[in-house]
mmCIF file of C-alpha atoms in Angstrom:
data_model
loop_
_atom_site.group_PDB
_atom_site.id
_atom_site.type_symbol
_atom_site.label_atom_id
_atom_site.label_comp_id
_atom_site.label_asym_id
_atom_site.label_seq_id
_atom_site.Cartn_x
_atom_site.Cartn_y
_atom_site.Cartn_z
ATOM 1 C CA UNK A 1 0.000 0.000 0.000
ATOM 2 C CA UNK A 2 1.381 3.122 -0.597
ATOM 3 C CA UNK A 3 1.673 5.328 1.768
ATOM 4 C CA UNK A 4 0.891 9.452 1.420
ATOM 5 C CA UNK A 5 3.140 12.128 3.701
ATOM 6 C CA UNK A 6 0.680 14.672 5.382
ATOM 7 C CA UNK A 7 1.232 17.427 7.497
ATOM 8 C CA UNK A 8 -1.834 18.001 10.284
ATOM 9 C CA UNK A 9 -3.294 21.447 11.340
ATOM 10 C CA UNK A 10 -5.427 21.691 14.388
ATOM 11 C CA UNK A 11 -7.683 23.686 15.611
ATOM 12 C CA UNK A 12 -8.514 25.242 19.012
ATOM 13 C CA UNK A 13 -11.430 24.633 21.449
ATOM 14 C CA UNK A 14 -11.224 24.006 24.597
ATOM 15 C CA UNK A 15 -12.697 20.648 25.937
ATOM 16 C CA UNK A 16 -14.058 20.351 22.277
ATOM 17 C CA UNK A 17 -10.681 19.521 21.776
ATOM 18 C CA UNK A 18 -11.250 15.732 22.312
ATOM 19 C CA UNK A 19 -13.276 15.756 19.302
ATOM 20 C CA UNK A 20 -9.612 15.664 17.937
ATOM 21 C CA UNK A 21 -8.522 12.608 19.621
ATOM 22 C CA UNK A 22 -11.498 11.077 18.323
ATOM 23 C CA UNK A 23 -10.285 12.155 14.495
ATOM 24 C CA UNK A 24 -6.419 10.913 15.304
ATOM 25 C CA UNK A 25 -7.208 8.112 16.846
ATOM 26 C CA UNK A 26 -8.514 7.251 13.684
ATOM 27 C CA UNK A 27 -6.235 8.630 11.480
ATOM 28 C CA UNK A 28 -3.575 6.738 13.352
ATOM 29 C CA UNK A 29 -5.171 3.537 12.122
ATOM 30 C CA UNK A 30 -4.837 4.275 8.402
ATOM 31 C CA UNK A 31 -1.354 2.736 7.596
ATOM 32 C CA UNK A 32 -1.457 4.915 4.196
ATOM 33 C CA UNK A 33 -1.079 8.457 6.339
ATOM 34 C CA UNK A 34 2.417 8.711 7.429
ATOM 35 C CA UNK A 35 2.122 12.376 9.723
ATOM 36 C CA UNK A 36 5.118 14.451 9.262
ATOM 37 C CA UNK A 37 4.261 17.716 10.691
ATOM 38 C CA UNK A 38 1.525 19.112 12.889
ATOM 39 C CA UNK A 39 0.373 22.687 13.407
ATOM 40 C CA UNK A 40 -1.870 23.624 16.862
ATOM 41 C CA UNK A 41 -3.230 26.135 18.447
ATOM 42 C CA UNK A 42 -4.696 26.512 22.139
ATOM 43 C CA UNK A 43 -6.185 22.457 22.616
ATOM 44 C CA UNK A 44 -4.812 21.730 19.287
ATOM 45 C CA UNK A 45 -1.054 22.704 20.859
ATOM 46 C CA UNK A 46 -2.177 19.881 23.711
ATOM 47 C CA UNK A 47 -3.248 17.412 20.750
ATOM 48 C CA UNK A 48 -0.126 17.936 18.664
ATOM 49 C CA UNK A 49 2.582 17.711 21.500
ATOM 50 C CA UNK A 50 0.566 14.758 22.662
ATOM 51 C CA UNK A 51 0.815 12.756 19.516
ATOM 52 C CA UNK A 52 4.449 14.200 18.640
ATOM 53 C CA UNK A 53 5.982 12.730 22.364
ATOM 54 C CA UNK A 54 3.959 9.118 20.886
ATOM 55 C CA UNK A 55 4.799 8.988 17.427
ATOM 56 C CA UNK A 56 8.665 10.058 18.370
ATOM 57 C CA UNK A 57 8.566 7.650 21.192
ATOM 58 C CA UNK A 58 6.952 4.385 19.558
ATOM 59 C CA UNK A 59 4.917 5.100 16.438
ATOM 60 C CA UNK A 60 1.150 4.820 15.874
ATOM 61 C CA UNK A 61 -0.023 3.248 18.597
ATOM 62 C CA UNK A 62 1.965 5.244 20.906
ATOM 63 C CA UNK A 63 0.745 8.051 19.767
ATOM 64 C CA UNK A 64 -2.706 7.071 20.141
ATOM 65 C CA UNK A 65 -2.027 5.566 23.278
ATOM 66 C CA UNK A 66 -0.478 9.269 24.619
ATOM 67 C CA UNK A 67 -4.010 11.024 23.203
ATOM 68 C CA UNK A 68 -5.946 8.922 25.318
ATOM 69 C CA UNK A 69 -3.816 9.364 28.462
ATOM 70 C CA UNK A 70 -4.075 13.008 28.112
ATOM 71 C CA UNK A 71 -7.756 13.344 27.594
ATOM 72 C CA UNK A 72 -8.536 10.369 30.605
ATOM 73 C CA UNK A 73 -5.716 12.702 32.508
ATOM 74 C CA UNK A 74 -8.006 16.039 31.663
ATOM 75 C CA UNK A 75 -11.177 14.356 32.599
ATOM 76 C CA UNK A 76 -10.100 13.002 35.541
ATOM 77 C CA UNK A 77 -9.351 17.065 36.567
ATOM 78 C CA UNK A 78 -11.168 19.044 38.758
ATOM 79 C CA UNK A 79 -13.467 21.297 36.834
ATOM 80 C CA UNK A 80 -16.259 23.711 36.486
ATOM 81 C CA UNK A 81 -18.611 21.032 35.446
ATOM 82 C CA UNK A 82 -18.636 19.722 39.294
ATOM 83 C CA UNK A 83 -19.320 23.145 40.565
ATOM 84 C CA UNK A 84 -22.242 23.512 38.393
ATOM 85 C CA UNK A 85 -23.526 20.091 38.694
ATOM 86 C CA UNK A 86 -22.528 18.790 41.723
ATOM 87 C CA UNK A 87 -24.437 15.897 41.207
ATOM 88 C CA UNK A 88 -24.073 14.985 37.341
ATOM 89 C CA UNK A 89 -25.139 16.932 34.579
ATOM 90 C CA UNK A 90 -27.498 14.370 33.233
ATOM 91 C CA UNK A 91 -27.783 14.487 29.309
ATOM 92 C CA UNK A 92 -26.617 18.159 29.185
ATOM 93 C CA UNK A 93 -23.223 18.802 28.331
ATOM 94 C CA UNK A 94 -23.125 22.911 28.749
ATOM 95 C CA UNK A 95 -23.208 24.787 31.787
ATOM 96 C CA UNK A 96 -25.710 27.547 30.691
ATOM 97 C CA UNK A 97 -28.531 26.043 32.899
ATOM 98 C CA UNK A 98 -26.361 26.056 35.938
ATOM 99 C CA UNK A 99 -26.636 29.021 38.146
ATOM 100 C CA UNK A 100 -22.898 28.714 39.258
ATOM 101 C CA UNK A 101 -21.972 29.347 35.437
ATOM 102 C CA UNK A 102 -23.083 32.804 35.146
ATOM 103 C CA UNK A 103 -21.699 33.523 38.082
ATOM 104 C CA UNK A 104 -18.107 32.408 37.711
ATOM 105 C CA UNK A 105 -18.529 33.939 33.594
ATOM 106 C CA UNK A 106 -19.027 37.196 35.707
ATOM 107 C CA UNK A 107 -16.468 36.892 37.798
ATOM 108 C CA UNK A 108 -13.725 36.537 35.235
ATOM 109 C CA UNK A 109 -14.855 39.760 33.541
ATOM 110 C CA UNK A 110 -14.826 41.793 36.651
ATOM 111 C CA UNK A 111 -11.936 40.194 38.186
ATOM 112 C CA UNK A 112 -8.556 39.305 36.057
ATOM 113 C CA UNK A 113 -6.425 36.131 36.707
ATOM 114 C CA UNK A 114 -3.828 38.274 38.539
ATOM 115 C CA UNK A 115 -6.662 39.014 41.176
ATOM 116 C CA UNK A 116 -7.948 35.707 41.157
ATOM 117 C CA UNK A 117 -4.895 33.423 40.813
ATOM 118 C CA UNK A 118 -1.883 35.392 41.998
ATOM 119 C CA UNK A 119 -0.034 32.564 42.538
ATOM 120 C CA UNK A 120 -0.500 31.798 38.883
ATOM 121 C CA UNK A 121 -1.172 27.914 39.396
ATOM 122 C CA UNK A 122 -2.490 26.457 36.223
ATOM 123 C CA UNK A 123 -4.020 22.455 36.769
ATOM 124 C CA UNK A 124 -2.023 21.363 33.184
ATOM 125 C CA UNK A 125 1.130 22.502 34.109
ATOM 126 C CA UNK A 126 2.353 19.242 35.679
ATOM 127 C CA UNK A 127 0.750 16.773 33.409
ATOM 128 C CA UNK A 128 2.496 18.283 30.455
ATOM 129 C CA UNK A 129 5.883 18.068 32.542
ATOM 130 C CA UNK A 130 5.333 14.738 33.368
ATOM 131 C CA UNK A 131 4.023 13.142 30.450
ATOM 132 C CA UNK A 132 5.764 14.877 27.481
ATOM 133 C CA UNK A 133 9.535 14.313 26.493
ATOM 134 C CA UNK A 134 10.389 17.578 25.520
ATOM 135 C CA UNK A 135 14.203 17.449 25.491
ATOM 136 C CA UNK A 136 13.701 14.426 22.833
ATOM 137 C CA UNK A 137 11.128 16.668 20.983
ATOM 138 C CA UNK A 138 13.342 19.576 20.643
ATOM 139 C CA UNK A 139 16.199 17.420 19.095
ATOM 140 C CA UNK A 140 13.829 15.648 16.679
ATOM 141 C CA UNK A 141 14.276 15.163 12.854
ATOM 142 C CA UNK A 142 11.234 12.810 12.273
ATOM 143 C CA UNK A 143 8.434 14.988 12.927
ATOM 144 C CA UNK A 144 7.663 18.654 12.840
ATOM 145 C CA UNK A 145 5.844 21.009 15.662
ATOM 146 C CA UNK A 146 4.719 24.001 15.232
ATOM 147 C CA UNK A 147 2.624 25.748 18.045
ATOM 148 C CA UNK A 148 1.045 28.930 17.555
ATOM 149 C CA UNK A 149 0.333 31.995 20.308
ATOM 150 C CA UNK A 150 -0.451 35.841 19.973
ATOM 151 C CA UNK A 151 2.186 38.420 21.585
ATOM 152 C CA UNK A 152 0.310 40.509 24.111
ATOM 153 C CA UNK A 153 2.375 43.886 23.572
ATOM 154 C CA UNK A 154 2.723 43.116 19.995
ATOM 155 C CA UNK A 155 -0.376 41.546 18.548
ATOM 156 C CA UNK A 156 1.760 39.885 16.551
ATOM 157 C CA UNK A 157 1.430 35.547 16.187
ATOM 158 C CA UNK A 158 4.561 33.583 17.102
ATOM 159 C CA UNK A 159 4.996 29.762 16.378
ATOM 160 C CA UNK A 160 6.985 27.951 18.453
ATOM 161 C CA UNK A 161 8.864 25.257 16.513
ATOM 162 C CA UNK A 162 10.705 21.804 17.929
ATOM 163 C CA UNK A 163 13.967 23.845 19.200
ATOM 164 C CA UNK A 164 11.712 26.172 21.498
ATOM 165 C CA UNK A 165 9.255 23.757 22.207
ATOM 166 C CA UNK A 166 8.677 23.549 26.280
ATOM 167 C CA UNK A 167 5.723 23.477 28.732
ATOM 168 C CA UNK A 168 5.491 27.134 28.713
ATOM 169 C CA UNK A 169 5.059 26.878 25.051
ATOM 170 C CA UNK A 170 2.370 24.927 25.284
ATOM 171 C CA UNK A 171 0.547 26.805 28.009
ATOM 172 C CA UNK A 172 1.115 30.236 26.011
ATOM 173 C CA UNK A 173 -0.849 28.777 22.688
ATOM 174 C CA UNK A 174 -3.509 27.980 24.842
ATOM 175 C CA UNK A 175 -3.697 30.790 27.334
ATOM 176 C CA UNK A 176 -7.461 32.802 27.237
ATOM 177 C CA UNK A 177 -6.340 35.909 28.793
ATOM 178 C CA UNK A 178 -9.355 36.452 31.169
ATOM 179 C CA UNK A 179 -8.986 32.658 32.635
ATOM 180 C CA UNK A 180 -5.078 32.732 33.060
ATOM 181 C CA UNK A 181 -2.063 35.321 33.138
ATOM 182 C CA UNK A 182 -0.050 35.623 30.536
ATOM 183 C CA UNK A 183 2.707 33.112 29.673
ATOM 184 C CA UNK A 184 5.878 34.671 29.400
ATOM 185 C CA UNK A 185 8.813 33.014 27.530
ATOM 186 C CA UNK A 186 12.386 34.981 27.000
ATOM 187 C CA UNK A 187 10.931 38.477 28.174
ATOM 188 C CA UNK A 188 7.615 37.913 26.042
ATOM 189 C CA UNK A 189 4.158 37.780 27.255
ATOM 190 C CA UNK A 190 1.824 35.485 25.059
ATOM 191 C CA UNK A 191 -2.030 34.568 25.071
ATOM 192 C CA UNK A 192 -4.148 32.094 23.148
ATOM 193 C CA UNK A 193 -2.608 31.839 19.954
ATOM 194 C CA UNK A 194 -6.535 31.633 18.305
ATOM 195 C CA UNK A 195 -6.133 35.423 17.848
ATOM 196 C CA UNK A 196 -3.462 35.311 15.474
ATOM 197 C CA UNK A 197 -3.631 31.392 14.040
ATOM 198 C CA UNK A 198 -6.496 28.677 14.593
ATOM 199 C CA UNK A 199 -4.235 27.360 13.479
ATOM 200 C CA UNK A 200 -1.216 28.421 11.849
ATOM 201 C CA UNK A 201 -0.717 27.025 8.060
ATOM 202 C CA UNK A 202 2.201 29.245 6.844
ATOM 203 C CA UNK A 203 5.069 26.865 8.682
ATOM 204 C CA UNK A 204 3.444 23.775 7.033
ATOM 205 C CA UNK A 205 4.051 24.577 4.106
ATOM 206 C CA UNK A 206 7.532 27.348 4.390
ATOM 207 C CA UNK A 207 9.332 24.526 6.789
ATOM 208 C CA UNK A 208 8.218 21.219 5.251
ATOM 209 C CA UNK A 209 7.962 19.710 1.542
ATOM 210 C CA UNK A 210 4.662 18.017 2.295
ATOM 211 C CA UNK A 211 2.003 19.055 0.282
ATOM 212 C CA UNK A 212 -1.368 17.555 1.806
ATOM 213 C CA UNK A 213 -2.462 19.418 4.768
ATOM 214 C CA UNK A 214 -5.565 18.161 6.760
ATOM 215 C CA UNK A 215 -7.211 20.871 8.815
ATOM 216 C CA UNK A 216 -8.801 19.389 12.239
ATOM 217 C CA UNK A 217 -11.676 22.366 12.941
ATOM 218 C CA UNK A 218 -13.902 22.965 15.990
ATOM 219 C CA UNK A 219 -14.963 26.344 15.727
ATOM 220 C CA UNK A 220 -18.651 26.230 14.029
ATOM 221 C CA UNK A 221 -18.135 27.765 10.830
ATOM 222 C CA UNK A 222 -22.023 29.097 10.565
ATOM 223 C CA UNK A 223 -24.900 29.332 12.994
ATOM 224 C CA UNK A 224 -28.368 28.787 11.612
ATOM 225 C CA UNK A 225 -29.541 31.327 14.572
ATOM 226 C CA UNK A 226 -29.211 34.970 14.875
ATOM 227 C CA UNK A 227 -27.930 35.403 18.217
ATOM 228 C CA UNK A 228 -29.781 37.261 20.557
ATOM 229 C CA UNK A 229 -29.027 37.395 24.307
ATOM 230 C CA UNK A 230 -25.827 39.102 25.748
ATOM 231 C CA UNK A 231 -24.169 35.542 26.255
ATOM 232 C CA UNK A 232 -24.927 34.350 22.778
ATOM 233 C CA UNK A 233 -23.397 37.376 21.178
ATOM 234 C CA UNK A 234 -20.434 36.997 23.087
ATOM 235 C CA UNK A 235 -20.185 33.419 22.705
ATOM 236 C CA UNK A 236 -20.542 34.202 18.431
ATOM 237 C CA UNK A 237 -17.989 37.236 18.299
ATOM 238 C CA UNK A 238 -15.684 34.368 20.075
ATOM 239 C CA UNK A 239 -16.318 31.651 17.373
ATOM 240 C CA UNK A 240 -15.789 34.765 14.223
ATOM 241 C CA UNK A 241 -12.383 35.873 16.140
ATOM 242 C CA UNK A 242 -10.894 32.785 16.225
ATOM 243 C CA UNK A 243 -12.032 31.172 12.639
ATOM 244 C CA UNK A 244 -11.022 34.810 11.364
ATOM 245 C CA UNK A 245 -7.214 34.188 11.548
ATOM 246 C CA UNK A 246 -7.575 30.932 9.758
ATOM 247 C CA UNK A 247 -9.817 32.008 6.627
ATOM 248 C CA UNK A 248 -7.284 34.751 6.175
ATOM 249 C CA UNK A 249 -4.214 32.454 6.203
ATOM 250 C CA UNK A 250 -6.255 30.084 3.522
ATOM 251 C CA UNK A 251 -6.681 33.670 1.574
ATOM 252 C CA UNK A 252 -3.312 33.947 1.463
ATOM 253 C CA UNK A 253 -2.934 30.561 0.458
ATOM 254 C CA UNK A 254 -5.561 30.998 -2.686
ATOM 255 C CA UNK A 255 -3.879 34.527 -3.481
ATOM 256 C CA UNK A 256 -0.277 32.898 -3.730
ATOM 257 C CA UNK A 257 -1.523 30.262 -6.109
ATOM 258 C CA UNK A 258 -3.217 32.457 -8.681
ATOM 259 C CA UNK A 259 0.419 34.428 -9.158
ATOM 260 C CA UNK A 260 1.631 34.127 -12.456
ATOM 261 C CA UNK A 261 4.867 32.562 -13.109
ATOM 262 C CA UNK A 262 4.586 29.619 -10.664
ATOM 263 C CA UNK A 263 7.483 28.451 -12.807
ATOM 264 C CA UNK A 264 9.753 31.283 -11.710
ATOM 265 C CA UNK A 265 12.736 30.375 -9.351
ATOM 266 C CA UNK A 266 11.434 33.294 -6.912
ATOM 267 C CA UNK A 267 8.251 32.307 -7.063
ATOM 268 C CA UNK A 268 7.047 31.271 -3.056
ATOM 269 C CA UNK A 269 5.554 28.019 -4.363
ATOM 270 C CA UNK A 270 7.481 27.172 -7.166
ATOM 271 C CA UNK A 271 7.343 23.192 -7.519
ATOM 272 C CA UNK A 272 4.864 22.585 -5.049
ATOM 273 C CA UNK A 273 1.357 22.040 -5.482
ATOM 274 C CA UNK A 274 -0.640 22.435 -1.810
ATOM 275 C CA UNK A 275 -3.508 20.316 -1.355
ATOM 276 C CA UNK A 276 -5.956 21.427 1.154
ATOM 277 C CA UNK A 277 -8.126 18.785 2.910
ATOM 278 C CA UNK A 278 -10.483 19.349 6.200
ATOM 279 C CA UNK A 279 -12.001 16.966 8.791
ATOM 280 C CA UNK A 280 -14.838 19.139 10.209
ATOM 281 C CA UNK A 281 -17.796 18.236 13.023
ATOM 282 C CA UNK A 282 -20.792 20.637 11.927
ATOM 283 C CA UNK A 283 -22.249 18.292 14.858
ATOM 284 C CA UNK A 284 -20.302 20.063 17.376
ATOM 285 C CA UNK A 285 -22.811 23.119 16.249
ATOM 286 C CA UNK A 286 -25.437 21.410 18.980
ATOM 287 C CA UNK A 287 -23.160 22.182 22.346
ATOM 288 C CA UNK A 288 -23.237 25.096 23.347
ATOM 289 C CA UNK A 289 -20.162 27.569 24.007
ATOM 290 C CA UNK A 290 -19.809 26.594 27.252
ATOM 291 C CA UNK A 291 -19.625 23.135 26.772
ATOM 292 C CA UNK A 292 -15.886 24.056 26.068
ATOM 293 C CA UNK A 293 -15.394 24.349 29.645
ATOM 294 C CA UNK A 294 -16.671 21.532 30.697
ATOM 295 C CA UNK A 295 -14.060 18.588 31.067
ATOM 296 C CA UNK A 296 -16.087 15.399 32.466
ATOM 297 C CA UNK A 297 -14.519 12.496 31.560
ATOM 298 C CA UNK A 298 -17.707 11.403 29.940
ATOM 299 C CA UNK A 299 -18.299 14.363 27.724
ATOM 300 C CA UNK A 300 -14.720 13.870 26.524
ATOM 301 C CA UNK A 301 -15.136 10.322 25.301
ATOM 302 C CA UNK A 302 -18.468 11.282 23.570
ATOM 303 C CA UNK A 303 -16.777 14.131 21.822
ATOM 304 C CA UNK A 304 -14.024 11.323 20.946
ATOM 305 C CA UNK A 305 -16.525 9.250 19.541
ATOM 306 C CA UNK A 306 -17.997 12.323 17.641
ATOM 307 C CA UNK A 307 -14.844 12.678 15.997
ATOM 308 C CA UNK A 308 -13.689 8.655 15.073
ATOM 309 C CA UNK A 309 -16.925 8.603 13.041
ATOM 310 C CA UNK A 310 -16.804 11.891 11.727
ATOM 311 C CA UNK A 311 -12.856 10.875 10.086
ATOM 312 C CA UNK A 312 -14.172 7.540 9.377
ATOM 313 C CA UNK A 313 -16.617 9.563 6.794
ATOM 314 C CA UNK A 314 -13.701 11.453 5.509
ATOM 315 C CA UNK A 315 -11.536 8.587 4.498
ATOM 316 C CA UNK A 316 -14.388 6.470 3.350
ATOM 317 C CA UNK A 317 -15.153 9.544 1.023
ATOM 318 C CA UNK A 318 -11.725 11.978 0.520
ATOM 319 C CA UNK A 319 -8.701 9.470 1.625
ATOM 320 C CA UNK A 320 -8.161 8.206 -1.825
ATOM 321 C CA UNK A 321 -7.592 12.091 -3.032
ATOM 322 C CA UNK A 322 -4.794 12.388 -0.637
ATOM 323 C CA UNK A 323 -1.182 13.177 -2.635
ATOM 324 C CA UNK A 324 -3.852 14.187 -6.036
ATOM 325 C CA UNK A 325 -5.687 17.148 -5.170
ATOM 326 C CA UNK A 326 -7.744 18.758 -2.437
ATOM 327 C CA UNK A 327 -11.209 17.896 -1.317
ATOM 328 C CA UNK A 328 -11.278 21.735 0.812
ATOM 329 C CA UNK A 329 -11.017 24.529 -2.035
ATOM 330 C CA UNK A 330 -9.467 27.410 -0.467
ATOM 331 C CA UNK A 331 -11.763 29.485 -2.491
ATOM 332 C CA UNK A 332 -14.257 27.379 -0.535
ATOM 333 C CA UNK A 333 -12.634 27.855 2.616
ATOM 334 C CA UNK A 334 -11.801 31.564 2.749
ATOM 335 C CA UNK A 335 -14.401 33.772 0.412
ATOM 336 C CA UNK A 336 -12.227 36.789 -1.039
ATOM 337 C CA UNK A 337 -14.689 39.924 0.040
ATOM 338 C CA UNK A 338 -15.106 40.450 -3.424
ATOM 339 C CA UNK A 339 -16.982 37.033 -3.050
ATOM 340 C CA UNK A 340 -20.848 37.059 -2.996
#
């Protein structure tokens, strides 16, 4: 069987996250789909250092094997899912019906984490530190990392690649600036890298030669519903901001294509011929906003489920295109605003 290089980009999401377990762990079975690189962003960072530490430490079913430790590790956390339902949440998965929730949403607008955490404790710190080798991941040559966070003084994105990778790394591309202080690495403060790359294509394609990227999204790209109380506003501007950074980077992507002389030696693409390709849960559409924060152990695995069937669809339908052509258009992906 032949067997197709791809590089992986993954979106951010908070505990929607382990809808991408779900997709890798089935990926991961597909002995055609030999994963080179991976881009993430915020829970996609967590997913990508996950399965980089398993695929450089013992293959494929390492890496699934470190997914599932993370995500049974997460669930297994205190969260604000036992505040609100103290008792079990029964068939709901979001918090909005809890009376705790509004008040602790509240509190983290009035109150910033330097109030509310000064000793800046943060419940992932020591699960990443023991569970990830990151002195073999910074010396690697089999697979590339690439984790993306926003500068706070700058605005400007940064992407952390293998040499720089670290815990701090990790906890800056997925740092929501009203939840926890800012990360700071070498004199730099960082937050969630979703404002500047959800997640970051660019270094897939300037720092590898693989062609075939598969974007792992989360963030609803449409809501049938116009949006109508104070928390559903907010919770939409949230979903736009961070889907924003990525349809721009797939403009770019579409713009550098349609330049003339691809055959040029200067040209940015010359001799390479990017194939787009998505994995996307519309289904994830039904949970509300919230639902991100909520980490129960049994929420995770259905969202893991979610996701196995969801890229079981995909490669019964788009595998075989892999190393041909894309199955995502970037015109598709990111309308130009001349669009209508």
């Amino acid at each position: 069987m032949p067997t197709h290089k791809v590089n992986l980009a993954l979106q951010g999401g908070g505990s929607h996250g382990a809808f991408t377990w779900g997709v890798l762990d089935r990926l991961l079975e597909e002995e055609s789909l030999e994963i080179t690189g991976i881009s993430g962003t915020s829970a996609g960072a967590m997913n990508a250092i996950s399965l980089a530490d398993g695929l450089s430490r013992g293959g494929r079913k390492a890496g699934r094997d470190a997914l599932s430790a993370l995500w049974e590790a997460v669930g297994r956390m205190p969260g604000l899912a036992r505040l609100c339902y103290p008792f079990g949440s029964g068939e709901r998965f979001d918090l909005d019906s809890s009376p705790i929730y509004p008040f602790f949403d509240l509190l983290s607008r009035t109150w910033s984490p330097y109030q509310l955490n000064p000793l800046n404790y943060h419940p992932v710190r020591a699960l990443l530190a023991e569970s990830i080798d990151f002195d073999r991941l910074r010396h690697s040559d089999t697979i590339r990392v690439f984790l993306c966070a926003t500068n706070v003084r700058t605005g400007r994105r940064k992407v952390f690649s293998n040499a720089e990778l670290s815990v701090d790394a990790v906890l800056a591309s997925a740092c929501l600036p009203l939840s926890f202080q800012a990360v700071e690495i070498d004199g730099q403060a960082y937050w969630d890298g979703g404002y500047s790359g959800n997640p970051a294509i660019a270094p897939l394609f300037n720092e590898t030669t693989v062609d075939d990227v598969i974007i792992i999204g989360i963030n609803p790209l449409t809501r049938p519903e116009l949006p109508r109380t104070a928390g559903d506003i907010i919770d939409r501007i949230n979903e736009i901001t961070f889907s924003t950074a990525l349809f721009l980077e797939l403009e770019a992507v579409k713009y550098v294509l349609a330049l003339p002389g691809r055959d040029h030696d200067d040209h940015p693409l010359k001799d390479r011929h990017p194939r787009l390709h998505e994995i996307h849960a519309e289904e994830l559409g039904e949970f509300g906003a919230s639902s991100k924060l909520n980490n129960e152990l049994r929420f995770l695995r259905h969202l893991h489920a979610i996701g196995r069937r969801t890229a079981a669809a995909w490669i019964d339908t788009h595998l075989d295109a892999v190393g041909k052509g894309s199955t995502l258009e970037a015109t598709l992906a990111a309308p130009s605003v001349l669009d209508r």
